[in-house]
Amino acid sequence: MTDNCPNCPRQDVAPVAEHTRGQHISHLYQCPACGHVWSTNRDLGAYGQEAA
């Protein structure tokens, strides 16, 4: 799952790390354009997905 950088206009940034625990998935991102680092946490059930 890609994300858009919250610090600059860069779109479709791929995660550099992923962690799944139960129905929750976390992604760590680093923007290749500006170097900004951020993470996301999602509940897979809210997206109609199952943990792999």
CSV table of C-alpha atoms in Angstrom, one decimal:
chain,number,residue,atom,x,y,z
A,1,MET,CA,0.0,0.0,0.0
A,2,THR,CA,1.5,3.4,-1.0
A,3,ASP,CA,0.9,6.7,0.7
A,4,ASN,CA,1.4,10.4,-0.1
A,5,CYS,CA,4.1,12.3,1.8
A,6,PRO,CA,2.6,14.7,4.4
A,7,ASN,CA,5.6,17.0,4.1
A,8,CYS,CA,5.9,17.6,0.3
A,9,PRO,CA,3.9,16.9,-2.9
A,10,ARG,CA,5.4,13.4,-3.5
A,11,GLN,CA,2.7,10.8,-4.1
A,12,ASP,CA,2.8,6.9,-4.2
A,13,VAL,CA,5.6,6.5,-1.7
A,14,ALA,CA,6.2,2.8,-1.0
A,15,PRO,CA,6.6,1.6,2.6
A,16,VAL,CA,10.2,0.7,3.8
A,17,ALA,CA,8.8,-1.6,6.5
A,18,GLU,CA,5.6,-3.4,7.3
A,19,HIS,CA,4.4,-5.2,10.5
A,20,THR,CA,1.2,-7.1,10.9
A,21,ARG,CA,-0.3,-8.1,14.3
A,22,GLY,CA,-3.7,-9.7,14.3
A,23,GLN,CA,-6.0,-7.5,12.3
A,24,HIS,CA,-3.7,-4.4,12.5
A,25,ILE,CA,-1.0,-3.5,10.0
A,26,SER,CA,1.6,-0.8,10.4
A,27,HIS,CA,3.7,0.7,7.6
A,28,LEU,CA,6.8,2.8,7.9
A,29,TYR,CA,7.5,5.3,5.1
A,30,GLN,CA,10.4,7.5,4.1
A,31,CYS,CA,9.9,10.0,1.3
A,32,PRO,CA,12.6,9.7,-1.4
A,33,ALA,CA,12.1,13.3,-2.3
A,34,CYS,CA,12.4,15.1,1.0
A,35,GLY,CA,13.5,12.4,3.5
A,36,HIS,CA,10.4,12.8,5.8
A,37,VAL,CA,9.6,9.7,7.9
A,38,TRP,CA,6.1,8.7,9.0
A,39,SER,CA,4.0,5.7,9.9
A,40,THR,CA,0.5,4.5,9.4
A,41,ASN,CA,-1.6,2.1,11.5
A,42,ARG,CA,-4.7,0.5,9.9
A,43,ASP,CA,-7.3,-2.0,11.1
A,44,LEU,CA,-7.6,-4.5,8.2
A,45,GLY,CA,-11.2,-5.2,9.1
A,46,ALA,CA,-12.1,-1.6,8.3
A,47,TYR,CA,-10.8,-2.1,4.8
A,48,GLY,CA,-12.6,-5.4,4.3
A,49,GLN,CA,-9.3,-7.3,4.4
A,50,GLU,CA,-8.0,-10.3,6.3
A,51,ALA,CA,-4.5,-10.6,7.8
A,52,ALA,CA,-2.2,-12.6,5.6
